[in-house]
Coordinates of C-alpha atoms in Angstrom, one line a residue:
Chain A
M1 CA 16.4 24.6 0.3
K2 CA 17.0 24.1 4.4
L3 CA 14.8 27.1 4.9
A4 CA 12.0 25.3 3.0
K5 CA 12.1 22.3 5.0
L6 CA 12.5 24.2 8.2
S7 CA 9.6 26.3 7.2
L8 CA 7.1 23.4 6.1
V9 CA 8.1 21.9 9.6
A10 CA 7.6 25.6 11.5
I11 CA 4.0 25.4 9.8
V12 CA 2.8 22.5 11.1
A13 CA 4.5 22.5 13.9
L14 CA 2.5 25.5 14.7
S15 CA 0.0 24.5 13.8
V16 CA -0.1 21.1 16.1
S17 CA 0.1 23.8 18.9
A18 CA -2.5 26.2 18.0
F19 CA -4.9 23.4 18.7
A20 CA -4.8 22.2 22.6
D21 CA -7.5 19.7 21.4
V22 CA -5.2 16.6 20.1
E23 CA -7.0 13.9 19.3
N24 CA -4.0 11.5 17.9
V25 CA -0.6 11.7 17.4
K26 CA 1.3 8.9 15.4
F27 CA 4.6 8.2 15.0
S28 CA 5.8 6.0 13.0
G29 CA 7.9 4.8 9.6
N30 CA 8.9 3.0 7.5
A31 CA 12.7 0.9 6.1
K32 CA 12.6 -0.5 2.3
L33 CA 15.1 -3.0 0.9
F34 CA 15.0 -3.0 -3.0
Y35 CA 17.1 -5.3 -5.4
G36 CA 16.7 -6.0 -8.9
T37 CA 19.0 -7.5 -11.7
N38 CA 18.6 -8.7 -15.3
D39 CA 20.8 -9.9 -17.4
A40 CA 21.1 -7.9 -20.6
G41 CA 23.3 -7.3 -22.7
K42 CA 27.1 -8.7 -21.3
A43 CA 26.3 -9.1 -17.8
D44 CA 24.5 -12.1 -15.9
L45 CA 21.8 -11.7 -13.7
F46 CA 22.4 -11.1 -9.9
D47 CA 26.2 -9.3 -11.3
K48 CA 27.0 -6.4 -10.5
K49 CA 26.5 -4.5 -13.7
G50 CA 23.3 -5.3 -14.3
A51 CA 22.2 -5.1 -11.0
Y52 CA 20.8 -1.7 -9.2
G53 CA 20.0 -1.3 -5.1
Q54 CA 19.1 1.2 -3.1
A55 CA 17.1 1.7 0.9
A56 CA 15.2 3.9 2.0
A57 CA 13.1 5.2 5.4
T58 CA 10.1 7.5 5.8
V59 CA 9.6 9.0 9.6
A60 CA 6.3 11.0 9.7
V61 CA 4.6 12.4 12.6
S62 CA 0.5 12.2 12.0
A63 CA -2.1 13.7 13.8
D64 CA -5.6 13.8 15.2
L65 CA -7.1 16.9 16.0
A66 CA -9.9 18.5 17.1
N67 CA -12.4 20.4 14.6
G68 CA -11.7 18.2 12.3
V69 CA -7.7 19.1 11.2
A70 CA -5.7 16.7 10.4
G71 CA -2.3 16.7 9.5
K72 CA 1.0 15.3 8.6
L73 CA 4.4 15.2 8.5
S74 CA 7.0 13.1 7.1
A75 CA 10.1 12.9 5.3
T76 CA 12.5 10.5 3.8
G77 CA 16.2 9.3 3.2
L78 CA 17.8 7.3 0.6
S79 CA 20.7 5.4 1.0
T80 CA 22.8 2.7 -1.7
L81 CA 24.3 1.1 1.9
G82 CA 27.6 0.7 -0.1
L83 CA 25.6 -1.8 -2.7
E84 CA 28.0 0.1 -5.5
N85 CA 31.1 -1.3 -3.8
N86 CA 30.0 -5.2 -4.1
L87 CA 26.8 -6.2 -5.6
V88 CA 25.0 -3.2 -7.6
S89 CA 26.1 -0.8 -9.9
A90 CA 22.7 1.3 -9.9
T91 CA 19.9 3.6 -7.8
W92 CA 16.4 2.6 -8.3
A93 CA 15.6 6.8 -7.2
G94 CA 17.1 10.3 -7.0
F95 CA 20.0 9.4 -10.0
A96 CA 20.9 13.6 -10.1
G97 CA 21.7 12.2 -6.2
G98 CA 24.2 9.4 -7.0
V99 CA 25.6 7.5 -5.0
D100 CA 25.5 10.3 -1.7
A101 CA 22.9 9.7 0.9
Q102 CA 19.9 11.8 0.2
W103 CA 16.8 12.5 2.8
W104 CA 14.2 15.5 2.0
V105 CA 10.5 16.6 3.4
Q106 CA 8.4 13.9 1.6
E107 CA 4.7 15.4 3.0
A108 CA 4.0 18.4 5.3
W109 CA 0.6 18.8 5.1
L110 CA -2.8 20.0 7.3
A111 CA -6.3 19.7 6.3
K112 CA -9.4 21.6 7.8
T113 CA -13.1 20.2 7.2
F114 CA -16.1 22.3 7.1
G115 CA -19.0 20.4 6.6
N116 CA -19.2 18.6 4.0
T117 CA -16.3 20.5 2.4
T118 CA -11.9 19.5 3.1
F119 CA -9.5 22.0 2.3
K120 CA -6.3 20.2 2.5
V121 CA -3.0 21.9 1.9
G122 CA 0.2 22.0 1.9
R123 CA 3.3 19.4 0.7
Q124 CA 1.2 15.4 -0.4
E125 CA 0.6 12.9 -2.3
L126 CA -2.1 13.0 -5.1
D127 CA -3.9 10.2 -7.3
T128 CA -5.3 11.8 -10.1
P129 CA -4.9 10.5 -13.7
L130 CA -3.0 12.4 -15.1
A131 CA -0.5 13.9 -11.9
F132 CA -0.8 12.4 -9.4
T133 CA 2.0 9.7 -7.1
E134 CA 4.5 6.7 -8.3
K135 CA 4.3 4.5 -6.1
W136 CA 6.6 1.9 -7.4
N137 CA 9.7 2.9 -7.0
I138 CA 11.5 3.0 -3.8
A139 CA 10.5 6.6 -3.4
E140 CA 7.1 8.2 -4.2
N141 CA 6.7 11.9 -6.1
T142 CA 4.6 14.2 -3.6
F143 CA 3.7 17.8 -4.8
D144 CA 3.1 21.3 -3.0
A145 CA 0.0 21.6 -3.6
A146 CA -4.0 22.9 -2.6
V147 CA -6.9 20.6 -2.6
L148 CA -10.2 20.6 -2.5
L149 CA -12.5 18.1 -2.0
N150 CA -16.8 19.2 -1.6
S151 CA -19.6 16.1 -1.3
D152 CA -22.7 18.8 -0.4
L153 CA -24.7 16.4 -3.7
P154 CA -25.4 12.7 -2.8
Q155 CA -22.9 10.6 -4.2
T156 CA -20.7 12.7 -6.0
T157 CA -17.2 14.7 -4.8
L158 CA -16.0 17.3 -6.8
V159 CA -12.5 17.8 -6.7
A160 CA -10.7 21.5 -7.4
A161 CA -6.8 20.8 -6.6
W162 CA -3.8 23.5 -7.7
V163 CA -0.3 22.5 -8.5
G164 CA 2.9 25.2 -7.9
R165 CA 6.0 22.7 -7.5
G166 CA 6.6 18.6 -7.7
N167 CA 9.6 16.2 -7.3
G168 CA 8.3 14.1 -10.4
T169 CA 11.2 13.8 -12.6
G170 CA 11.3 11.7 -16.3
D171 CA 14.9 10.1 -15.7
G172 CA 13.4 7.5 -14.6
G173 CA 14.8 7.6 -10.7
V174 CA 10.8 9.1 -10.4
V175 CA 12.0 11.9 -7.8
R176 CA 14.9 13.8 -8.6
G177 CA 18.2 13.4 -6.9
I178 CA 19.1 16.4 -4.5
V179 CA 22.8 17.6 -5.4
N180 CA 24.8 19.6 -3.1
G181 CA 21.5 20.3 -0.6
S182 CA 20.5 21.6 -4.1
D183 CA 15.8 21.6 -3.8
P184 CA 14.5 18.5 -5.4
F185 CA 10.5 20.7 -6.1
V186 CA 10.5 22.5 -8.8
T187 CA 7.5 25.3 -10.2
Y188 CA 5.1 22.1 -12.0
W189 CA 6.2 22.4 -15.8
K190 CA 6.6 26.8 -16.8
D191 CA 3.8 28.0 -14.1
G192 CA 2.1 25.3 -12.6
A193 CA -1.4 23.6 -13.0
Y194 CA -4.8 23.3 -12.0
A195 CA -7.4 20.1 -12.0
F196 CA -11.7 20.7 -12.1
A197 CA -12.9 17.1 -11.3
G198 CA -16.0 15.5 -10.6
I199 CA -16.7 11.6 -9.3
T200 CA -20.1 10.4 -9.1
K201 CA -22.3 7.3 -7.9
L202 CA -24.8 8.3 -9.1
I203 CA -25.8 5.9 -12.3
P204 CA -26.2 3.5 -11.0
M205 CA -22.9 0.8 -10.3
T206 CA -21.4 3.4 -11.4
T207 CA -17.7 5.6 -11.3
A208 CA -17.9 8.0 -13.2
Q209 CA -15.5 10.5 -13.0
V210 CA -14.8 13.5 -15.4
W211 CA -10.8 15.6 -14.8
Y212 CA -10.1 18.8 -16.1
Y213 CA -6.5 20.1 -16.1
D214 CA -4.8 23.7 -17.2
V215 CA -1.6 22.7 -17.4
V216 CA -0.3 26.7 -17.3
N217 CA 1.0 27.4 -20.6
V218 CA 1.9 23.3 -21.7
A219 CA -1.6 22.1 -22.1
Q220 CA -5.0 21.1 -21.0
A221 CA -6.6 17.2 -20.6
W222 CA -8.8 15.9 -20.2
W223 CA -10.2 12.2 -18.6
L224 CA -13.0 10.6 -18.6
Q225 CA -13.3 6.8 -16.4
A226 CA -17.3 4.7 -15.7
D227 CA -16.5 1.6 -14.3
V228 CA -19.0 -0.6 -13.6
D229 CA -20.1 -3.4 -11.3
L230 CA -22.0 -6.0 -12.9
K231 CA -22.8 -7.2 -10.2
D232 CA -27.1 -8.2 -10.0
A233 CA -25.7 -9.8 -13.7
V234 CA -22.6 -12.6 -12.6
P235 CA -21.5 -11.1 -8.5
G236 CA -18.3 -10.1 -9.4
L237 CA -17.9 -9.1 -12.3
I238 CA -16.7 -5.6 -13.6
A239 CA -16.4 -3.1 -16.8
G240 CA -14.5 -0.2 -17.5
A241 CA -14.5 1.9 -20.3
Q242 CA -10.8 5.6 -19.9
Y243 CA -10.9 8.5 -22.8
S244 CA -8.1 11.2 -22.3
N245 CA -7.1 13.6 -24.9
I246 CA -4.0 16.4 -24.2
D247 CA -3.8 19.4 -25.6
V248 CA -0.4 20.6 -26.1
E249 CA 0.2 23.9 -27.1
G250 CA 1.1 25.1 -29.8
V251 CA 0.8 22.1 -31.5
S252 CA -1.8 21.3 -33.8
D253 CA -2.3 17.1 -33.1
D254 CA -3.9 15.8 -29.7
A255 CA -2.3 13.5 -27.9
S256 CA -5.3 11.1 -27.1
A257 CA -5.4 7.3 -25.8
W258 CA -9.3 5.1 -24.9
A259 CA -9.2 2.6 -22.8
V260 CA -11.6 -1.1 -21.3
K261 CA -11.1 -3.2 -19.3
L262 CA -13.4 -6.3 -18.5
G263 CA -12.1 -7.8 -14.6
Y264 CA -13.9 -10.9 -12.7
A265 CA -12.9 -11.2 -9.0
M266 CA -14.2 -14.1 -5.6
D267 CA -13.0 -14.4 -2.9
A268 CA -8.8 -14.0 -3.2
F269 CA -8.8 -14.8 -6.8
K270 CA -9.0 -12.4 -9.2
L271 CA -8.7 -11.5 -13.3
A272 CA -8.6 -9.0 -15.5
A273 CA -8.6 -8.5 -19.6
A274 CA -8.2 -4.9 -21.3
Y275 CA -7.3 -3.1 -24.5
S276 CA -5.7 0.1 -25.7
S277 CA -5.1 2.4 -28.3
T278 CA -3.6 5.3 -28.7
D279 CA -3.7 8.4 -31.4
S280 CA -1.1 7.9 -33.8
D281 CA -0.4 11.8 -34.0
G282 CA -0.2 13.0 -31.1
P283 CA 3.3 14.7 -29.2
V284 CA 2.8 12.9 -25.9
R285 CA 1.7 10.2 -24.3
V286 CA -0.8 9.8 -21.9
A287 CA 0.7 9.6 -19.2
N288 CA 1.2 10.8 -15.9
T289 CA 2.5 14.7 -15.9
A290 CA 4.7 15.2 -12.8
T291 CA 7.2 12.3 -14.1
M292 CA 7.1 15.0 -17.5
L293 CA 4.8 13.0 -19.7
G294 CA 8.6 10.4 -20.2
K295 CA 9.7 8.1 -21.7
S296 CA 9.4 5.7 -17.6
S297 CA 6.4 7.7 -17.2
Q298 CA 3.6 5.4 -15.8
S299 CA -0.5 5.7 -17.4
K300 CA -2.8 4.9 -15.4
L301 CA -4.0 3.4 -18.3
Y302 CA -6.0 0.0 -17.8
T303 CA -2.8 -1.6 -19.6
E304 CA -0.5 0.1 -18.2
A305 CA 2.1 -2.4 -18.1
W306 CA 4.2 -4.1 -14.4
W307 CA 7.4 -2.7 -15.0
N308 CA 8.2 -1.0 -18.5
Y309 CA 6.1 2.0 -18.9
G310 CA 6.2 4.2 -21.8
Y311 CA 4.8 1.9 -24.2
V312 CA 1.5 1.7 -23.7
S313 CA 1.1 5.0 -23.4
A314 CA 3.1 6.2 -26.0
P315 CA 1.3 7.7 -29.8
D316 CA 0.8 5.0 -32.0
V317 CA 0.3 2.4 -29.9
D318 CA -1.8 -0.2 -29.5
S319 CA -2.4 -2.4 -26.3
Y320 CA -4.2 -5.3 -24.9
M321 CA -3.4 -6.8 -20.9
I322 CA -4.2 -9.5 -19.1
S323 CA -3.8 -10.6 -15.1
A324 CA -4.4 -12.7 -12.5
E325 CA -4.4 -12.7 -8.9
Y326 CA -4.7 -15.2 -6.5
D327 CA -3.8 -15.0 -2.8
M328 CA -3.2 -17.9 -1.1
E329 CA -3.8 -17.4 2.1
D330 CA -0.7 -19.3 4.4
V331 CA 1.5 -18.9 1.6
A332 CA 2.0 -15.7 -0.4
D333 CA -0.1 -13.6 -3.2
F334 CA -0.1 -14.9 -6.3
Y335 CA 0.1 -11.9 -9.1
A336 CA 0.9 -12.4 -12.8
Q337 CA 1.1 -9.9 -15.3
Y338 CA 1.0 -10.1 -19.8
T339 CA 1.0 -6.5 -21.9
S340 CA 1.5 -6.6 -25.2
A341 CA 1.9 -3.2 -27.1
D342 CA 2.0 -3.0 -30.3
A343 CA 3.9 0.1 -31.9
G344 CA 2.9 1.7 -35.2
N345 CA 5.2 3.8 -37.8
K346 CA 5.3 6.6 -35.5
A347 CA 5.5 5.7 -32.5
P348 CA 9.2 6.9 -30.8
V349 CA 8.7 3.4 -29.5
K350 CA 9.0 0.0 -30.7
D351 CA 6.3 -3.2 -30.1
M352 CA 6.6 -4.6 -26.1
D353 CA 5.2 -8.2 -24.9
E354 CA 6.1 -8.3 -20.4
F355 CA 5.8 -10.5 -18.2
A356 CA 5.7 -10.6 -15.0
L357 CA 4.6 -12.9 -11.9
T358 CA 5.8 -12.0 -8.2
A359 CA 4.5 -13.7 -5.1
S360 CA 4.7 -11.6 -1.7
K361 CA 4.3 -12.0 1.5
A362 CA 4.2 -11.0 5.3
F363 CA 6.5 -11.3 8.2
G364 CA 4.2 -9.4 10.8
N365 CA 5.6 -5.6 9.6
L366 CA 7.9 -7.3 7.5
N367 CA 7.2 -7.6 3.3
T368 CA 8.9 -8.9 1.1
T369 CA 8.0 -9.7 -2.5
L370 CA 10.1 -11.8 -5.1
A371 CA 9.3 -11.0 -8.9
Y372 CA 10.3 -11.5 -12.0
I373 CA 10.0 -9.6 -15.6
Y374 CA 10.0 -11.2 -19.0
T375 CA 11.1 -7.7 -21.4
D376 CA 11.3 -8.5 -24.8
A377 CA 11.1 -4.9 -26.7
D378 CA 12.5 -4.5 -30.3
D379 CA 14.2 -1.5 -29.1
Q380 CA 15.4 -2.4 -25.5
N381 CA 19.5 -4.9 -25.5
G382 CA 19.5 -5.2 -29.4
G383 CA 15.9 -6.4 -29.8
D384 CA 16.9 -9.4 -27.9
S385 CA 14.2 -10.6 -24.5
Y386 CA 15.7 -11.0 -21.6
N387 CA 15.2 -11.4 -17.6
T388 CA 14.7 -9.1 -14.6
I389 CA 14.3 -10.7 -10.8
Q390 CA 13.6 -8.0 -8.5
L391 CA 13.5 -8.8 -4.7
Y392 CA 11.2 -5.6 -2.6
L393 CA 11.6 -5.5 1.1
T394 CA 9.9 -2.8 3.3
Y395 CA 8.8 -3.0 6.9
N396 CA 7.0 -1.4 8.6
F397 CA 6.7 1.2 12.6
Chain B
M1 CA 15.3 -41.3 51.6
R2 CA 11.7 -42.4 51.3
K3 CA 11.1 -37.7 52.6
L4 CA 12.2 -36.8 49.2
F5 CA 10.8 -39.1 47.6
F6 CA 7.9 -38.7 47.7
L7 CA 8.7 -34.7 48.0
F8 CA 10.2 -35.3 43.8
G9 CA 6.8 -37.1 43.6
M10 CA 4.4 -34.5 44.7
V11 CA 7.0 -31.6 42.8
L12 CA 6.4 -33.5 39.7
L13 CA 2.8 -34.0 40.1
L14 CA 2.0 -30.2 40.6
F15 CA 4.2 -29.1 37.5
A16 CA 2.4 -31.6 35.4
G17 CA 0.2 -31.2 33.3
E18 CA 1.7 -27.3 32.9
Y19 CA 0.7 -26.9 29.9
I20 CA 0.4 -24.1 28.3
T21 CA -0.9 -22.1 24.3
L22 CA 0.6 -19.3 23.4
D23 CA -0.5 -17.2 21.5
D24 CA 0.2 -17.8 18.3
G25 CA -1.2 -22.0 18.8
K26 CA 2.3 -23.6 19.9
V27 CA 2.0 -25.5 23.5
I28 CA 5.1 -25.2 25.1
L29 CA 5.6 -27.7 28.4
L30 CA 7.2 -25.5 31.4
K31 CA 9.3 -27.9 32.6
P32 CA 10.0 -28.4 36.7
D33 CA 13.6 -27.6 36.4
G34 CA 12.3 -23.5 35.6
T35 CA 13.2 -24.3 32.0
W36 CA 10.5 -24.6 28.9
Q37 CA 9.3 -26.7 26.7
E38 CA 7.8 -27.0 22.7
V39 CA 4.9 -29.4 22.3
K40 CA 2.6 -31.2 19.4
V41 CA -0.1 -32.0 21.4
V42 CA -2.8 -35.0 20.3
K43 CA -5.8 -36.6 20.2
K44 CA -6.3 -40.6 20.2
G45 CA -9.9 -41.6 20.8
S46 CA -11.2 -39.1 23.3
E47 CA -7.4 -38.8 24.8
T48 CA -5.2 -36.3 25.1
I49 CA -1.7 -37.2 24.5
A50 CA 1.7 -34.5 24.6
I51 CA 4.4 -35.5 22.3
K52 CA 7.6 -34.7 23.5
P53 CA 10.8 -33.6 21.1
D54 CA 13.1 -36.5 23.0
G55 CA 10.7 -39.3 21.9
T56 CA 8.6 -39.6 24.7
W57 CA 4.6 -39.1 25.1
E58 CA 2.8 -38.4 27.6
K59 CA -1.2 -39.1 28.3
I60 CA -2.6 -34.9 29.3
D61 CA -6.0 -33.8 30.6
A62 CA -7.3 -31.3 28.4
K63 CA -7.9 -29.2 30.6
K64 CA -4.9 -28.3 31.9
V65 CA -3.7 -27.4 28.7
E66 CA -4.8 -23.4 29.7
A67 CA -4.4 -20.8 27.5
A68 CA -1.4 -17.4 28.5
N69 CA -3.0 -15.1 30.0
K70 CA -3.2 -11.9 27.6
L71 CA -2.4 -8.5 29.6
E72 CA -5.5 -6.3 28.4
T73 CA -5.3 -2.3 29.8
G74 CA -8.6 -0.4 30.0
I75 CA -7.9 1.0 26.3
D76 CA -7.4 -2.1 23.9
K77 CA -11.0 -3.3 25.4
K78 CA -12.5 0.3 25.0
Y79 CA -15.2 0.2 22.7
K80 CA -14.9 -3.3 21.3
D81 CA -18.8 -4.5 22.7
E82 CA -19.5 -1.4 21.2
P83 CA -21.9 -3.1 18.2
L84 CA -20.7 -0.5 15.4
V85 CA -17.0 -2.6 16.7
K86 CA -18.2 -6.0 16.6
I87 CA -18.8 -6.0 13.6
L88 CA -15.1 -4.8 12.4
V89 CA -14.2 -8.5 13.6
G90 CA -14.4 -11.2 10.8
K91 CA -11.4 -10.6 7.9
W92 CA -12.4 -7.9 5.0
R93 CA -11.3 -8.4 1.6
G94 CA -11.0 -4.7 -1.2
D95 CA -9.7 -4.2 -4.6
G96 CA -5.9 -4.0 -2.9
I97 CA -7.0 -4.5 1.0
Y98 CA -7.1 -7.1 3.6
Y99 CA -7.9 -7.2 7.3
E100 CA -8.2 -9.8 9.1
F101 CA -10.3 -8.5 13.2
T102 CA -10.3 -11.6 15.7
P103 CA -10.9 -9.5 19.5
N104 CA -7.5 -8.6 20.0
H105 CA -5.9 -9.0 17.1
A106 CA -5.2 -7.2 13.6
F107 CA -3.5 -7.4 10.6
M108 CA -3.5 -4.9 7.7
K109 CA -2.7 -5.5 3.7
L110 CA -2.8 -2.8 2.0
K111 CA -1.5 -2.9 -2.2
D112 CA 1.2 -0.1 -1.8
G113 CA 2.8 -0.1 -5.3
H114 CA 4.8 -2.7 -5.9
S115 CA 4.5 -3.8 -2.3
R116 CA 1.8 -4.6 0.4
R117 CA 1.6 -2.3 3.4
T118 CA 1.4 -5.0 5.9
I119 CA 0.9 -4.6 9.7
E120 CA 0.2 -6.8 12.1
G121 CA -0.7 -7.2 16.2
K122 CA -3.2 -5.5 18.9
W123 CA -5.8 -2.8 18.1
I124 CA -8.2 0.0 19.8
V125 CA -9.8 1.6 19.1
E126 CA -9.8 5.0 18.9
K127 CA -12.8 6.8 19.4
L128 CA -16.5 6.0 18.0
D129 CA -18.9 8.1 16.0
K130 CA -22.1 6.4 15.9
A131 CA -24.1 8.5 14.1
K132 CA -21.8 8.7 11.4
K133 CA -21.3 5.1 11.9
E134 CA -17.4 5.9 11.6
V135 CA -15.5 4.2 14.2
V136 CA -11.3 4.7 13.8
V137 CA -8.4 1.7 14.5
N138 CA -5.1 1.9 15.8
I139 CA -3.3 -1.0 15.1
G140 CA 0.2 -2.6 15.9
E141 CA 1.3 0.1 18.0
G142 CA 4.1 -0.4 19.8
A143 CA 3.9 2.4 22.4
R144 CA 1.7 4.7 23.9
L145 CA 1.9 8.3 26.1
G146 CA -1.4 9.6 25.9
F147 CA -2.3 11.5 23.0
L148 CA 1.2 10.6 21.8
T149 CA 1.4 6.9 20.2
F150 CA 4.4 5.8 18.2
G151 CA 4.2 2.6 15.4
G152 CA 1.6 0.3 13.9
D153 CA -1.1 3.2 12.5
I154 CA -4.8 4.3 12.7
R155 CA -7.5 3.3 10.6
K156 CA -11.2 4.5 10.0
F157 CA -13.9 2.9 8.4
K158 CA -17.2 3.6 8.5
I159 CA -20.0 0.5 8.7
I160 CA -21.8 0.8 5.4
N161 CA -23.2 -2.4 7.0
D162 CA -22.8 -6.7 8.8
H163 CA -21.1 -7.6 5.6
T164 CA -19.7 -4.7 4.0
I165 CA -17.4 -1.3 5.0
Q166 CA -15.4 0.8 4.1
D167 CA -11.6 2.6 4.1
I168 CA -11.9 6.0 4.4
T169 CA -8.4 6.2 5.9
S170 CA -7.6 7.8 2.4
Q171 CA -10.5 10.0 1.5
L172 CA -8.4 13.4 2.1
D173 CA -6.8 11.7 -0.9
G174 CA -9.5 11.4 -2.7
K175 CA -9.1 6.9 -1.9
V176 CA -11.7 4.6 -0.3
Y177 CA -11.4 1.5 -0.4
T178 CA -15.3 -0.9 0.3
L179 CA -14.4 -4.1 1.4
T180 CA -16.9 -7.3 1.3
K181 CA -17.1 -9.5 4.6
E182 CA -15.4 -13.1 3.7
R183 CA -17.9 -16.1 5.0

């Protein structure tokens, strides 16, 4: 793994030095400390046994070079800071690594733009509907990939991507933990994956996107989405619709889901409501393939819960979500979301209701977020509801 | 002795009214003994009054409350007078993103998972492409060594019109934010 890390560093370093006309090179990063506690089981809030905590640091160097070349190299490290001795009994990310400190190359990519075409290759974040970097945790999964973007067609972007490896995991820890120096990046499913997309704004007031995925020798999938800005009818009103189908090889039934959303925004105030339904015979969740479509995989469905992932995207589940957001100037940013998932007989999950309330406040470059989550799921905590409190501290430098 | 009292009086007069408004809006009084203290400045009719923490107050000449001089370099001011750059000054809001630009200070807030990425500090225009209507700014950098900059964030904007801009920083990841100016 060390050789692989060095190779990635060398590629970027050599490439940077190869382009003498450097426009700017920026060194930056962030430090995070996340803490969570719940009163599930016999634990009380803030008890060590119901608490989880971890620290992370990311340092990055990004460069804009002449001739349309850009690059970035970043490394992420995780540490418990010894919190397990007194305050917590679990970590947020990289579970396999336990309480050992671990670090890896998070991003190492180069991009070159030729006219309206950009080619980006290397370790990078992705943001596509069924293969994406999950950002809710203290560490984020990335991909060894190559992406081609073209915008020759008016108001349209065409995307072609190949994904060879990734460090996502389905155990809820988002990134694969590093054990005795192991390489956390492994082949994407069996033989990698391809994705192709068209994203267009040619339809008035509408952003439409069509994605096709081929997870080689595993599954083929479609994702269709249209988001409409209805500001001409009512200023601030938006609507959206989604449909996805996943055809798993060797399985007769497909997984599919659809969702609709209505939203309203006025300056610092936002409201949204969404409904989704998944096919009852689906063999897998309609969620992030990067985290293995697992019970903790996040989904891009409009109804996705704030904290309890894996419910709205599971087969045979009907869900709705309502949310409200208000950025109160000089006070804090407030967000509230209620999610309800109604599971059918064939669902791998049971009914779940979640209410989440967050307050975020910036102190210069330090951002703090305090979250309260009420969870009432029939397949958690013996069917009893429980409370969770989380604190997110992020310092950007 | 009289001379001494006279001199002392002159010194007091010289330093009376040494009020300075800091960047954060706080007003401080520079005291003759070389120390300073924060004061509250209020208006009473046409008079300006400084209220001191020790319970005393004094009338002051409003003109004597000076703004602190800002250290600006050529790099800080580069392109700042360009019409495309001036459009940035104001408050901008998009889906999960917020900017506040004053001529010398910028604040960025970007939704990042369950948290937010916030950057605050002075801002510098790194690059201006008038043909493409694109502005590259460096917000909150800690230090600079030629083309090397440390800390903060580089953000790239496309100016659509006076009321609409696009943050194209993450365009390579397929993410473009559209922001509208707040009144």
